[in-house]
mmCIF file of C-alpha atoms in Angstrom:
data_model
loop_
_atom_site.group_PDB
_atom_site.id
_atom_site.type_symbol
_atom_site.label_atom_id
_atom_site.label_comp_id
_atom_site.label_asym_id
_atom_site.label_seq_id
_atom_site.Cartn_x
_atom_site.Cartn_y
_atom_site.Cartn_z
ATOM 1 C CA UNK J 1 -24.577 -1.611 10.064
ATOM 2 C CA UNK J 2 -21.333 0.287 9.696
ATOM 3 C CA UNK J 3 -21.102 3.519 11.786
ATOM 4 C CA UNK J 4 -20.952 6.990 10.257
ATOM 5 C CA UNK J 5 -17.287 7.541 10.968
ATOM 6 C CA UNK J 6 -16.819 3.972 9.317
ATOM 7 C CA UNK J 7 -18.296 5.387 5.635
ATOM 8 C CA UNK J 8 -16.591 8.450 6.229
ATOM 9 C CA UNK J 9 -13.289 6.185 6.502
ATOM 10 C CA UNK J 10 -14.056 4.086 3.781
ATOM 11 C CA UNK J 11 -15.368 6.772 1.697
ATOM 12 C CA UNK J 12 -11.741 8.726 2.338
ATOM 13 C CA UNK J 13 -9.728 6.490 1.304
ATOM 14 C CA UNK J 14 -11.895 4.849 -1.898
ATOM 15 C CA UNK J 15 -11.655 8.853 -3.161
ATOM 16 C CA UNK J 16 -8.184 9.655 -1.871
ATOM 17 C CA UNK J 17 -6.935 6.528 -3.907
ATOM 18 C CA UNK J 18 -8.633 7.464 -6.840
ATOM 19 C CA UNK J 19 -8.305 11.102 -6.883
ATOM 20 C CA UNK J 20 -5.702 11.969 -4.569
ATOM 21 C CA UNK J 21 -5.864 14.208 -1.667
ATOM 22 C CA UNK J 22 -5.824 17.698 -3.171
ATOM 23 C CA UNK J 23 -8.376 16.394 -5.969
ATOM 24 C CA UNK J 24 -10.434 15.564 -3.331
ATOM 25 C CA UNK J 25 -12.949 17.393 -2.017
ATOM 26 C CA UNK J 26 -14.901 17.161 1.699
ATOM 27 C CA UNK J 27 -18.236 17.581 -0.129
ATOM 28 C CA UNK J 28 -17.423 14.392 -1.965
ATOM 29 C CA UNK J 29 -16.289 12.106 0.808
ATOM 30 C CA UNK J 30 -19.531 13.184 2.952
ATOM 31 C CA UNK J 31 -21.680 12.252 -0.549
ATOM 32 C CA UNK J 32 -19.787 9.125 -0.781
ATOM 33 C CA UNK J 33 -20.193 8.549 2.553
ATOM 34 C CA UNK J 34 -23.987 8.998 2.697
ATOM 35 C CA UNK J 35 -23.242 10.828 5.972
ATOM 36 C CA UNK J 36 -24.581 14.912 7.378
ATOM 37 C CA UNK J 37 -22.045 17.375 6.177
ATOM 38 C CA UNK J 38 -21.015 18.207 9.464
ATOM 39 C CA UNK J 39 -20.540 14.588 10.306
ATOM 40 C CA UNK J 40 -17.070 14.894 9.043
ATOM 41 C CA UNK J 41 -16.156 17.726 11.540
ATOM 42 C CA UNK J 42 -18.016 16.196 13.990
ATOM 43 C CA UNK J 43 -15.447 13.130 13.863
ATOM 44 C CA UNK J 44 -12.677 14.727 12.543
ATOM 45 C CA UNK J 45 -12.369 18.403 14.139
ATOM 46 C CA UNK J 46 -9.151 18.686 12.254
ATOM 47 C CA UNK J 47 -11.286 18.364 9.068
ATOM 48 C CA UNK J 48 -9.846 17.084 6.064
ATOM 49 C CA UNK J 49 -6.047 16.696 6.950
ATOM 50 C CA UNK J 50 -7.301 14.751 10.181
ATOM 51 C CA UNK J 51 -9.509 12.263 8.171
ATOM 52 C CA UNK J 52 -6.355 11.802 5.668
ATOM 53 C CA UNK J 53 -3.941 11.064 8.499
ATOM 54 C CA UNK J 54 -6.565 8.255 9.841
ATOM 55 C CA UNK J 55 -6.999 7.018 6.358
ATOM 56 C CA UNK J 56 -3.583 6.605 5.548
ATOM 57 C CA UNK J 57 -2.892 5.143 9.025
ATOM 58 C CA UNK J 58 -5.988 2.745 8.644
ATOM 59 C CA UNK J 59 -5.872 1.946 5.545
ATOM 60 C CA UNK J 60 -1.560 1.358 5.582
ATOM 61 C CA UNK J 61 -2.164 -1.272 7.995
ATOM 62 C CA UNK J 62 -4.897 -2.912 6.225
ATOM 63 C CA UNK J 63 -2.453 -2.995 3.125
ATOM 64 C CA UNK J 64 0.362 -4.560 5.599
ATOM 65 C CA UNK J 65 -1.572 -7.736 6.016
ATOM 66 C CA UNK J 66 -1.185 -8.290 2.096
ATOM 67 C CA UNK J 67 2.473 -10.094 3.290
ATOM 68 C CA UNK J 68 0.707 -12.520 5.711
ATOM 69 C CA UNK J 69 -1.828 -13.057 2.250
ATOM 70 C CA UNK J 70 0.604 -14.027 -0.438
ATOM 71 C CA UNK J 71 4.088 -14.145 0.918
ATOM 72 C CA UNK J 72 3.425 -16.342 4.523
ATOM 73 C CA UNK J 73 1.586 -19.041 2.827
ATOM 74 C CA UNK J 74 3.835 -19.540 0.222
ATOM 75 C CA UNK J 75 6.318 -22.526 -0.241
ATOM 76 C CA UNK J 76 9.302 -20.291 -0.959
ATOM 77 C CA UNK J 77 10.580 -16.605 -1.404
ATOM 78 C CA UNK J 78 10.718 -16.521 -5.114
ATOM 79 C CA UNK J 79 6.344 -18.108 -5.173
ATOM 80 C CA UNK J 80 5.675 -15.660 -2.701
ATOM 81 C CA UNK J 81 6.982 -12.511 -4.294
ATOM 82 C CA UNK J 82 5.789 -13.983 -7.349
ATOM 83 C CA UNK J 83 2.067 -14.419 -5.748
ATOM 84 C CA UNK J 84 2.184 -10.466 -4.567
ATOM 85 C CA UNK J 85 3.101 -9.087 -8.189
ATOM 86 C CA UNK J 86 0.385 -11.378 -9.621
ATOM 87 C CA UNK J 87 -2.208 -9.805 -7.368
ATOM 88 C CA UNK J 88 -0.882 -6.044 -8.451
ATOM 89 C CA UNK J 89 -1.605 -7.229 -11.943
ATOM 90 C CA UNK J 90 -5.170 -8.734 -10.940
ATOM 91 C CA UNK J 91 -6.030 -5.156 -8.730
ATOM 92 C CA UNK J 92 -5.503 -3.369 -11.889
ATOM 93 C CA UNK J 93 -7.383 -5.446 -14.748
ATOM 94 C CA UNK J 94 -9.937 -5.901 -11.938
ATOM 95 C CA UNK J 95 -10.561 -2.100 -11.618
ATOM 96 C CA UNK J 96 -9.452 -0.724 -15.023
ATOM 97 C CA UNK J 97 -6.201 1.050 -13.476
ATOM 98 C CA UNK J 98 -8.403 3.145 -11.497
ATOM 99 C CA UNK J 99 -6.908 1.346 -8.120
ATOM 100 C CA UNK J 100 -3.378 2.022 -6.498
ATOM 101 C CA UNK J 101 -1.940 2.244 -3.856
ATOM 102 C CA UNK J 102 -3.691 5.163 -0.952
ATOM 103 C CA UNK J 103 -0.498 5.611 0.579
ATOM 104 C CA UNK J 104 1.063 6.178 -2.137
ATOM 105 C CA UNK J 105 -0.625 8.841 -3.969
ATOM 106 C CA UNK J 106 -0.990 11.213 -0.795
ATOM 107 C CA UNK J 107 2.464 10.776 0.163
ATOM 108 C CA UNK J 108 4.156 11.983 -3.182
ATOM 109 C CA UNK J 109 1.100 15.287 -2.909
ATOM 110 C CA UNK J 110 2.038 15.960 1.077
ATOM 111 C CA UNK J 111 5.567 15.205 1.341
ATOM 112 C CA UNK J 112 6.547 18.388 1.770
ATOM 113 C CA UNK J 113 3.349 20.552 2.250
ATOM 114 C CA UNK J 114 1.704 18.746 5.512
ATOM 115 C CA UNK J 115 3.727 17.372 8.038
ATOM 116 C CA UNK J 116 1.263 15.370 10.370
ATOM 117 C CA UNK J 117 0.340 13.527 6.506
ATOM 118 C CA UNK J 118 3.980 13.124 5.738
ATOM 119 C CA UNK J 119 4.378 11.600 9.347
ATOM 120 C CA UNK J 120 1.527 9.399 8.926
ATOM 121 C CA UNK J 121 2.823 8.171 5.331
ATOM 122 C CA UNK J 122 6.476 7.425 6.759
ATOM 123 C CA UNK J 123 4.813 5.458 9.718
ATOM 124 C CA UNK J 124 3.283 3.691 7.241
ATOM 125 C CA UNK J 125 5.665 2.649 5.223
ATOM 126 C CA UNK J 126 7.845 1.743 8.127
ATOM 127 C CA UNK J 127 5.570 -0.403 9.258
ATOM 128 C CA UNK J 128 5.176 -2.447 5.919
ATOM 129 C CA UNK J 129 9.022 -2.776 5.864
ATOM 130 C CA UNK J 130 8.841 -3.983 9.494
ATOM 131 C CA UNK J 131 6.061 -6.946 8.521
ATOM 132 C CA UNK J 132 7.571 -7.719 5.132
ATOM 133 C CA UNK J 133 11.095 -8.057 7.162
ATOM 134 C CA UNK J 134 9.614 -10.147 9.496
ATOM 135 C CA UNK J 135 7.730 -11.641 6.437
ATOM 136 C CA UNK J 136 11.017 -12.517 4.891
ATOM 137 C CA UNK J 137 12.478 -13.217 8.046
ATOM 138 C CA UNK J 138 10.209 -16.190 8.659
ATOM 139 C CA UNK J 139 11.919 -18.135 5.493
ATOM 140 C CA UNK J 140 15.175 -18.127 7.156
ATOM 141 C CA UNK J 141 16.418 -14.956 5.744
ATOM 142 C CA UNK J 142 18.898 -12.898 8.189
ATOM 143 C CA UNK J 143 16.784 -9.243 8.852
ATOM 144 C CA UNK J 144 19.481 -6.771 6.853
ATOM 145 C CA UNK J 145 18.690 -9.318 4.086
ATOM 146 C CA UNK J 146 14.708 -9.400 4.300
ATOM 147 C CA UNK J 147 14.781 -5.547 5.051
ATOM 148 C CA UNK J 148 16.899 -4.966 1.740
ATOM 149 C CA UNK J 149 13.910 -7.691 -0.058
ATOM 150 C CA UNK J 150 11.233 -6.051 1.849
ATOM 151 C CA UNK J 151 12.543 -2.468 0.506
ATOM 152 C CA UNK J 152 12.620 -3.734 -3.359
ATOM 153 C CA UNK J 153 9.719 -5.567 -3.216
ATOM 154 C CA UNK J 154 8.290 -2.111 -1.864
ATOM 155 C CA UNK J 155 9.095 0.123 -4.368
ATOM 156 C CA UNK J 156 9.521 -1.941 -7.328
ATOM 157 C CA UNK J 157 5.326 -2.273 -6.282
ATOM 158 C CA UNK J 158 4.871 1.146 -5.945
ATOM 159 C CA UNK J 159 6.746 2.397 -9.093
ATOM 160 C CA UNK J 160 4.801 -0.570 -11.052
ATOM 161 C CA UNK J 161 1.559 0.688 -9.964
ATOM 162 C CA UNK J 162 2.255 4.513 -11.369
ATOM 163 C CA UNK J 163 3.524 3.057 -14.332
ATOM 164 C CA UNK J 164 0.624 0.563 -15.117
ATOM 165 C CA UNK J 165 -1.968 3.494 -14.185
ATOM 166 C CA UNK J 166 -0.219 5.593 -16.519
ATOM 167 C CA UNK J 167 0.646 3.201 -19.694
ATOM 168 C CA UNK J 168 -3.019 1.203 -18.457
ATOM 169 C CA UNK J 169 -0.926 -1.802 -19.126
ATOM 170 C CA UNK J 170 -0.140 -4.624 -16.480
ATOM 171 C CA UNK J 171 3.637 -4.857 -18.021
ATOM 172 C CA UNK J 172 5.403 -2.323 -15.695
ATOM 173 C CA UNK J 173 3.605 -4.563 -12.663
ATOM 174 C CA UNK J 174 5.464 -7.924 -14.521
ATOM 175 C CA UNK J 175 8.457 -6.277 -15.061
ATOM 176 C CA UNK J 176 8.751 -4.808 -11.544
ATOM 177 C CA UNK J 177 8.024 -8.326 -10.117
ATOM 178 C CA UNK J 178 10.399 -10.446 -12.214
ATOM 179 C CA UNK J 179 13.269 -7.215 -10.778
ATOM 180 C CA UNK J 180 12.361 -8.205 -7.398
ATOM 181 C CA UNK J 181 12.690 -12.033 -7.691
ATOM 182 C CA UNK J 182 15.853 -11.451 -9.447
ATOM 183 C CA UNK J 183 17.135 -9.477 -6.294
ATOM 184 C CA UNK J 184 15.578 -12.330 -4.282
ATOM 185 C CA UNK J 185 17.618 -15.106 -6.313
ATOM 186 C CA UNK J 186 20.762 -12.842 -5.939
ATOM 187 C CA UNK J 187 20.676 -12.377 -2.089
ATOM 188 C CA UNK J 188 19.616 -16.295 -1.754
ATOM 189 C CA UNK J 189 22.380 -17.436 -4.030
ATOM 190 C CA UNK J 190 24.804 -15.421 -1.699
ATOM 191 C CA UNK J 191 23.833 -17.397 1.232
ATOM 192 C CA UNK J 192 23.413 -20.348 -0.111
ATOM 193 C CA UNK J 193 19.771 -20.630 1.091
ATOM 194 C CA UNK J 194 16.971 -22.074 -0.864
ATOM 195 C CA UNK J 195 14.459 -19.678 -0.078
ATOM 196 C CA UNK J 196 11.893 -22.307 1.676
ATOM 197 C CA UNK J 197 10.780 -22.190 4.981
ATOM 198 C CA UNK J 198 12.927 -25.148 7.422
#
């Protein structure tokens, strides 16, 4: 059975993806959650900043391992990039553009009202571009390369997923992911590297 602080976790960052962070309130995570109202404080004396920073921290990394899913496996660059656009557009049919990114939607609220949450967000993030470097890396790509990929695949994903919330269409995530393999084609095309692992 999952432990209180667990739900209170999962419950976070299910309402903090939906809602955001200031449209979310600490009676509603502790519903969600099924848990004692004082449960949160219990675990998270800081209260509801403290349970966002954990979210986004927990949650970021869970996101990172979407590179090993679709972009390790895959025969090439191009498939791979391909395969991690196509599973944006699936996320968002699949939950009627209710899902996005967590990360995301605290970091544009708490960029420049919480510091420990804008910390946690930047970690984050610099931690995806580290794996999806490495990510890229592992096809034969030189790092400044992958980073550069890494940084466009990013927030050509990001963008897409405000966009397709927004217009509830899956186009922006197409369009976003056919921008990134072109910047893929151009950086392999300068080194004259076929974008498969050797």
């Amino acid at each position: 059975m999952t432990g209180t602080k667990d739900r209170i976790l999962a419950a976070g960052a299910e309402l903090f993806r939906r809602g955001g962070y200031t449209g979310t309130g600490v009676k509603q995570i502790v519903e969600k959650a099924g848990a004692p109202f004082g449960s949160l404080y219990h675990f998270f004396p800081g209260g509801k900043e403290q349970l966002a920073e954990e979210v986004i921290r927990t949650s970021g990394m869970e996101y990172a391992q979407l590179f090993d899913l679709f972009i390790a496996p895959a025969p090439d660059v191009v498939s791979g990039i391909e395969a991690f656009f196509a599973a944006g557009v699936t996320t968002l049919l699949d939950t009627d553009y209710v899902e996005g990114c967590p990360i995301a939607t605290v970091a544009l609220e708490v960029a420049t009202t919480s510091e420990p949450l804008r910390q946690a967000t930047a970690d984050v993030f610099a931690a995806w571009i580290s794996v999806g470097t490495a990510g890229f890396a592992a096809f034969g790509l030189p790092a400044e390369q992958a980073r550069v990929l890494t940084i466009a695949l990013i927030t050509s994903l990001e963008g897409a997923f405000v966009l397709a919330r927004s217009m509830r269409s899956p186009e922006p995530m197409a369009v976003a992911g056919a921008a990134v393999v072109d910047v893929a084609r151009r950086i392999l095309d300068e080194l004259g590297h076929d974008g498969k692992k050797h």
